[in-house]
Short mmCIF file of C-alpha atoms in Angstrom, two decimals:
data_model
loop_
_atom_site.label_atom_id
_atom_site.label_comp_id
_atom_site.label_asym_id
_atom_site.label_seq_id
_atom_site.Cartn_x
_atom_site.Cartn_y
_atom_site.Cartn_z
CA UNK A 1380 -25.19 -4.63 -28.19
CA UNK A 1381 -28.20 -2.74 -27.99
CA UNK A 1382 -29.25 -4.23 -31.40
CA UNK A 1383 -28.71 -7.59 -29.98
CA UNK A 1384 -30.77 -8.88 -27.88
CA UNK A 1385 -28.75 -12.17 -27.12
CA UNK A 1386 -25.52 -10.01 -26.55
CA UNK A 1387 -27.53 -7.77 -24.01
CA UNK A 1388 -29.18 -10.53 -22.29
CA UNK A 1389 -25.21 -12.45 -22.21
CA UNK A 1390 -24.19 -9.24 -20.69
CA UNK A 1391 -26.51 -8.79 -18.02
CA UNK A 1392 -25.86 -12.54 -17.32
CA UNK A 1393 -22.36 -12.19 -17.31
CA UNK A 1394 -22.80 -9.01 -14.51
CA UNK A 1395 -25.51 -11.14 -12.69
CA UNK A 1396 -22.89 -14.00 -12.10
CA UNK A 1397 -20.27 -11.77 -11.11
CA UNK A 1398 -22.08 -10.25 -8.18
CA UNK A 1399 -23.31 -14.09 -6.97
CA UNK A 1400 -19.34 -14.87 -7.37
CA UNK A 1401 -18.16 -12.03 -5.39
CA UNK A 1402 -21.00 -12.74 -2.53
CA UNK A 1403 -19.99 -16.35 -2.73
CA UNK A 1404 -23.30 -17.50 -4.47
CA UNK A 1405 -21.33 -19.95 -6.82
CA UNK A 1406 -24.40 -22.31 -7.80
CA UNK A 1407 -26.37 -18.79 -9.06
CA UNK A 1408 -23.28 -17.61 -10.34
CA UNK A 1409 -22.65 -20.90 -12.18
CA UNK A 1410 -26.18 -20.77 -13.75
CA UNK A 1411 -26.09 -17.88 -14.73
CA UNK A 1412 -22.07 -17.31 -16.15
CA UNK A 1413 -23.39 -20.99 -17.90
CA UNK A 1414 -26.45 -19.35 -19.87
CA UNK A 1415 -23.97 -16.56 -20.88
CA UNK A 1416 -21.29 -18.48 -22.56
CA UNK A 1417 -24.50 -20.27 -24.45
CA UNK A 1418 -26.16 -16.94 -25.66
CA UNK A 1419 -22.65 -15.61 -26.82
CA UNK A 1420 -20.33 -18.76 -27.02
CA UNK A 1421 -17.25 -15.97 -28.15
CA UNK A 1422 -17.34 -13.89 -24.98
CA UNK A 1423 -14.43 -14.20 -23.40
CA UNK A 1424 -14.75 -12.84 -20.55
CA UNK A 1425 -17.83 -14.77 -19.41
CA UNK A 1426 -15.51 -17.93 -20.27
CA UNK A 1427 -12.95 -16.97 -17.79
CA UNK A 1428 -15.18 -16.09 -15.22
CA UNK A 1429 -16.92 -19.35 -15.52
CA UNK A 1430 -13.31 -20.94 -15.33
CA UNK A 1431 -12.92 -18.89 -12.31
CA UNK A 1432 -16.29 -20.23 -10.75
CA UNK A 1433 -15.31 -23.66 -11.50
CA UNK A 1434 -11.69 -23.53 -10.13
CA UNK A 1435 -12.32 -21.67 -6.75
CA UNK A 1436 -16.35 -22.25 -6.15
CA UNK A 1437 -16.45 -23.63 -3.20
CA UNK A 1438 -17.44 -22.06 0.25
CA UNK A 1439 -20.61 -21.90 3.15
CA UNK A 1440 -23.09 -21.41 0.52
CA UNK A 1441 -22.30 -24.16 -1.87
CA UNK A 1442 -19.14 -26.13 -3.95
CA UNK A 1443 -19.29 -25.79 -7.53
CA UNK A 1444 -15.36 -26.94 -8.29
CA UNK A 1445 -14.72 -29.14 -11.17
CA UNK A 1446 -11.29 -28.95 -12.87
CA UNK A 1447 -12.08 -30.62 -16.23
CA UNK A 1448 -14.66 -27.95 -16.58
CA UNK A 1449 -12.23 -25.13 -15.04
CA UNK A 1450 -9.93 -25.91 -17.59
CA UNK A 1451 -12.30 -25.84 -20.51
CA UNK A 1452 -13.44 -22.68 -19.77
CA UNK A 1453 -10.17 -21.01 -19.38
CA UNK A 1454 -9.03 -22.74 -22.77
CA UNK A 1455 -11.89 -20.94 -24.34
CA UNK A 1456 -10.85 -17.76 -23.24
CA UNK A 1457 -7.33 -18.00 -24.08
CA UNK A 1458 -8.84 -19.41 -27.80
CA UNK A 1459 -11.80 -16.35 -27.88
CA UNK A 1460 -9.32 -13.57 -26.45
CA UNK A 1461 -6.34 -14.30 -28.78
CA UNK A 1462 -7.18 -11.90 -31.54
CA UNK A 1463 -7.78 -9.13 -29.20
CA UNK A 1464 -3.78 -9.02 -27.77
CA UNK A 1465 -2.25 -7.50 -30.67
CA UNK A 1466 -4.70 -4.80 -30.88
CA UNK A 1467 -4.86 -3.98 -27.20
CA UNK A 1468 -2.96 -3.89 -23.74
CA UNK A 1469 -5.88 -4.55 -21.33
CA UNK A 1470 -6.19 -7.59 -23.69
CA UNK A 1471 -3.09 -8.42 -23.09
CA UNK A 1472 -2.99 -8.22 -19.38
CA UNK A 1473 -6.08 -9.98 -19.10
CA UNK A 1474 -4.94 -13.02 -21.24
CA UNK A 1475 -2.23 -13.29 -18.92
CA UNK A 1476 -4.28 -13.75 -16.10
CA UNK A 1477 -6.25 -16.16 -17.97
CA UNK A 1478 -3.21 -18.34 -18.80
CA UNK A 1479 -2.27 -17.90 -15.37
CA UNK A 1480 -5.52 -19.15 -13.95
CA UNK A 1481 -5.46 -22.12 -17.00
CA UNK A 1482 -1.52 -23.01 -15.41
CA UNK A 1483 -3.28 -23.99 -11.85
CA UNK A 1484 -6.13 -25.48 -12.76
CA UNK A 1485 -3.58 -28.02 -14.79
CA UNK A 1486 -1.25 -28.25 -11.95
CA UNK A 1487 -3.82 -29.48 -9.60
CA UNK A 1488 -5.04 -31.56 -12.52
CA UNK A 1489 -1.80 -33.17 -12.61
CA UNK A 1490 -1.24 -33.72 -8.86
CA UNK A 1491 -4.97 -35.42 -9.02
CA UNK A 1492 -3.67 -37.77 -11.32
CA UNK A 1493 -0.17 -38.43 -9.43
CA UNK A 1494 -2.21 -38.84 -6.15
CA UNK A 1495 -4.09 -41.54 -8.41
CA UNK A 1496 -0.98 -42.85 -9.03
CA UNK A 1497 -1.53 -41.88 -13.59
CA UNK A 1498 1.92 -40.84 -14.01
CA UNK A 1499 1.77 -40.14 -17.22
CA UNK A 1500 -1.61 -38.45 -17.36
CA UNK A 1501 0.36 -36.60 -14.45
CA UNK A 1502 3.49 -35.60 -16.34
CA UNK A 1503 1.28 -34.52 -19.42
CA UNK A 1504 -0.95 -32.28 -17.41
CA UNK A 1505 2.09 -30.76 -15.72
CA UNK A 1506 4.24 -29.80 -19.38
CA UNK A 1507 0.69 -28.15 -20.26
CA UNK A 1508 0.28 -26.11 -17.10
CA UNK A 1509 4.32 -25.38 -17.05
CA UNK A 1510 3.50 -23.71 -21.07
CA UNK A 1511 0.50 -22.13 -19.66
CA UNK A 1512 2.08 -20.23 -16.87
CA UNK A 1513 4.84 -19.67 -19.44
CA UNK A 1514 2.83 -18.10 -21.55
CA UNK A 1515 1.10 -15.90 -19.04
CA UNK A 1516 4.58 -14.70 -18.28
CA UNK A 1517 5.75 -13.59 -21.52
CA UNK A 1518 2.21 -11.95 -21.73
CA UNK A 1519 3.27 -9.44 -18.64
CA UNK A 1520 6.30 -9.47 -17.59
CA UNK A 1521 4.31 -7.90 -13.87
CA UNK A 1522 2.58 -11.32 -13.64
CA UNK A 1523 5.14 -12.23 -11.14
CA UNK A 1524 3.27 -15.13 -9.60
CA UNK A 1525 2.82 -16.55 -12.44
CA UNK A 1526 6.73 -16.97 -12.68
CA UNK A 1527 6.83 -17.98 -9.33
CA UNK A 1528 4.19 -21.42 -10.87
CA UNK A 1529 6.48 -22.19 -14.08
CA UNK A 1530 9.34 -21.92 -11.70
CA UNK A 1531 7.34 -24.88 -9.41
CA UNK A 1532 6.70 -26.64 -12.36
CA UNK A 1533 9.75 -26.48 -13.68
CA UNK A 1534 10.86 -28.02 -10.66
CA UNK A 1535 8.44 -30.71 -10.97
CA UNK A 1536 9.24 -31.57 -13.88
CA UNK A 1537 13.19 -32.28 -12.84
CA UNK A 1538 14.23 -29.26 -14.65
CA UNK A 1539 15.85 -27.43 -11.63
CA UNK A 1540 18.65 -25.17 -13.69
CA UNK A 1541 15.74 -23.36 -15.32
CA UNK A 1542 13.39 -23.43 -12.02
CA UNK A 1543 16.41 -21.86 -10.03
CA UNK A 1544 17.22 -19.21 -13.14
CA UNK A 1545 14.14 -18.53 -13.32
CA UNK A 1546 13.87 -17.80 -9.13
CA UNK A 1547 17.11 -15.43 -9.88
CA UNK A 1548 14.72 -13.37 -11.78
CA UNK A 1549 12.01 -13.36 -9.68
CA UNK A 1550 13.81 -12.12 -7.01
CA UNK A 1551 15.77 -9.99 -8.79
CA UNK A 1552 12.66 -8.13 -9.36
CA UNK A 1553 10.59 -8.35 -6.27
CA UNK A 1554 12.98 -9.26 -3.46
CA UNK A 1555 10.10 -10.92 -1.53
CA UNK A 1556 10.05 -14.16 -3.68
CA UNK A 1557 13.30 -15.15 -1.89
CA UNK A 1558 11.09 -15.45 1.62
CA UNK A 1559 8.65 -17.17 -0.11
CA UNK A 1560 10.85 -19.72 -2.01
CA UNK A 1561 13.04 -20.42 0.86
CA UNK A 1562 9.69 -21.46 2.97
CA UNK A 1563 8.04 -23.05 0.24
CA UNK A 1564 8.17 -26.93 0.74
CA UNK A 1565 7.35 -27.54 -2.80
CA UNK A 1566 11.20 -26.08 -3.12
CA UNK A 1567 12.43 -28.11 -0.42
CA UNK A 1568 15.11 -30.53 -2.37
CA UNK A 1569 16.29 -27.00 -3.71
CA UNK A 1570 16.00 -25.29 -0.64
CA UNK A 1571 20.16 -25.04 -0.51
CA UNK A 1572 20.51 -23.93 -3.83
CA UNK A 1573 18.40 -21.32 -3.35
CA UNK A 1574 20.33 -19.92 -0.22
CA UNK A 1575 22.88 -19.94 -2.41
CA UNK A 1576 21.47 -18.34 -4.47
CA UNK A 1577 20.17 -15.36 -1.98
CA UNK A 1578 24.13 -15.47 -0.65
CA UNK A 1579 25.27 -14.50 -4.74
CA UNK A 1580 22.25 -12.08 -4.74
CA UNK A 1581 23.19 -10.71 -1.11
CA UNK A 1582 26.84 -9.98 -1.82
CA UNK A 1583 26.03 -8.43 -5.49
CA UNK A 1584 24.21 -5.79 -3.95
CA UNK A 1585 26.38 -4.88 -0.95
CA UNK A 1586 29.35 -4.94 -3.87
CA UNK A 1587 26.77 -2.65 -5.57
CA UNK A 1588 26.09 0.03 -2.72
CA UNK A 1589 30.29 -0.34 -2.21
CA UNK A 1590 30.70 0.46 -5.72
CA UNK A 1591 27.77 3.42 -5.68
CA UNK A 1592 29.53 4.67 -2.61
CA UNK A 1593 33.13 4.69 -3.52
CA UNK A 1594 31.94 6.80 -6.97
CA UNK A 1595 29.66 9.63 -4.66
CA UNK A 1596 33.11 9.74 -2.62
CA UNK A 1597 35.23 10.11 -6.10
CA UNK A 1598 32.92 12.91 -7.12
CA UNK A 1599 32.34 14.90 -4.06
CA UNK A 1600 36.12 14.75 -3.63
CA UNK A 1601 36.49 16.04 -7.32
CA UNK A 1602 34.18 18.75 -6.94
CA UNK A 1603 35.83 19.64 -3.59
CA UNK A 1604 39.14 19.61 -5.06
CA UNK A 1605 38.16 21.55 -8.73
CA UNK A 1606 36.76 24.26 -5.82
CA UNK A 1607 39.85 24.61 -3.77
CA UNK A 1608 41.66 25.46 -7.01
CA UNK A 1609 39.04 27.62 -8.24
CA UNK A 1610 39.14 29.70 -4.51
CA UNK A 1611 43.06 29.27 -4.43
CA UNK A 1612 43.10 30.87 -8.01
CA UNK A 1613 40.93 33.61 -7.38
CA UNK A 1614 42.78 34.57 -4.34
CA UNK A 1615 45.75 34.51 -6.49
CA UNK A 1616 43.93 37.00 -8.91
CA UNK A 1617 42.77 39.09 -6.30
CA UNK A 1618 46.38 39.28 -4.36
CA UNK A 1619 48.03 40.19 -8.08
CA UNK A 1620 45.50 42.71 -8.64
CA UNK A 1621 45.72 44.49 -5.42
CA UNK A 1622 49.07 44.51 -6.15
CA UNK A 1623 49.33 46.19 -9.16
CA UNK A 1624 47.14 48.90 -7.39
CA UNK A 1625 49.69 49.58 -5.04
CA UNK A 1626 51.86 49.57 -7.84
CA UNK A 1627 49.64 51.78 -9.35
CA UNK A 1628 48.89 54.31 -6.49
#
């Protein structure tokens, strides 16, 4: 870097537009995260921070949001990043938050278009942010929310078996995702499945902790019982020997 001046300069953009992002300074932060991406157009990770400017820029201190551009710049980051996930596991994890990020900026695409009554445009966005968020999964299995969007968009797109198996695995691993499903209204046509689901989920673990509890009861009683033996035994030994001392004497 330090025998490239256009890589130092997209650097110390890239860390300029970070701080303006964090302080909510998302028209500096724009400007800047824009001139970075143009002095080193295979940075990454000045492409997904300028995704992340466009997608959630908005506050007291300015509105940058545009989700055609939010979605470009994410798609360059999954495209400039995908070499780099073989090869490393902070790659990795970062991808998936990029695909994760890509996933909502086409869901809200899609909704835009359904509120503008596209359907089509709508369904199209919503299969590409369903294999976004899918993607994002499979990249880290610990991206749990971004389950929690292919399951909603699985939903959306009238495929509820996979939306509610899905769920069943979210919960499965983070038991709070039942709370949130079960309030969310974009799950409300499902809502009874998925206190059904919760009910199977429920009764699996009490049969669980039954099960656990009946087989510490087996073993204690085992152990209990191999050292009544063990005592009744010895006492045995010890009355025979004393015994043949008398005997003996």
């Amino acid at each position: 870097i330090l025998n490239n001046p256009r890589l130092t300069q997209s650097r110390e953009l890239y860390r300029q537009a970070l701080i303006s992002y964090k302080k909510g300074f998302f028209e500096e932060a724009l400007k800047d995260c824009k001139e970075a991406v143009e002095k080193n157009t295979t940075d990454f990770i000045s492409w997904y921070l300028l995704g992340l400017i466009y997608l959630y820029g908005a506050g007291e201190n300015g509105n940058v949001i545009d989700l055609n551009n939010a979605e470009i710049a994410f798609a360059n980051a999954a495209k400039y990043i995908k070499p780099d996930i073989p090869k490393s596991e902070e790659a990795k994890l970062m991808a998936s938050e990029i695909y994760y990020n890509l996933g909502i900026s086409r869901l809200i695409k899609s909704n835009d278009y359904l509120i503008e009554n596209k359907i089509e445009d709508s369904n199209a966005k919503l299969l590409e942010a369903e294999n976004a968020s899918s993607i994002a999964y499979q990249l880290s299995k610990e991206n749990l929310v971004a389950a929690y969007e292919q399951a909603k968009e699985l939903h959306f797109l009238g495929k509820n078996e996979d939306s509610l198996k899905l769920l069943e695995e979210l919960i499965r691993a983070e038991k709070t995702f039942a709370l949130k499903a079960i309030n969310d209204k974009n799950f409300e046509s499902l809502w009874k499945d998925i206190e059904k689901l919760i009910d199977k989920l429920k009764k699996e673990s009490c049969d669980f902790l039954l099960t656990t509890l009946n087989d510490v009861i087996r073993v204690n009683t085992s152990m209990f019982e191999a050292e009544h033996d063990f005592i009744v035994e010895k006492i045995k030994h010890e009355k025979l020997k004393n015994e043949e001392n008398l005997i003996n004497d």
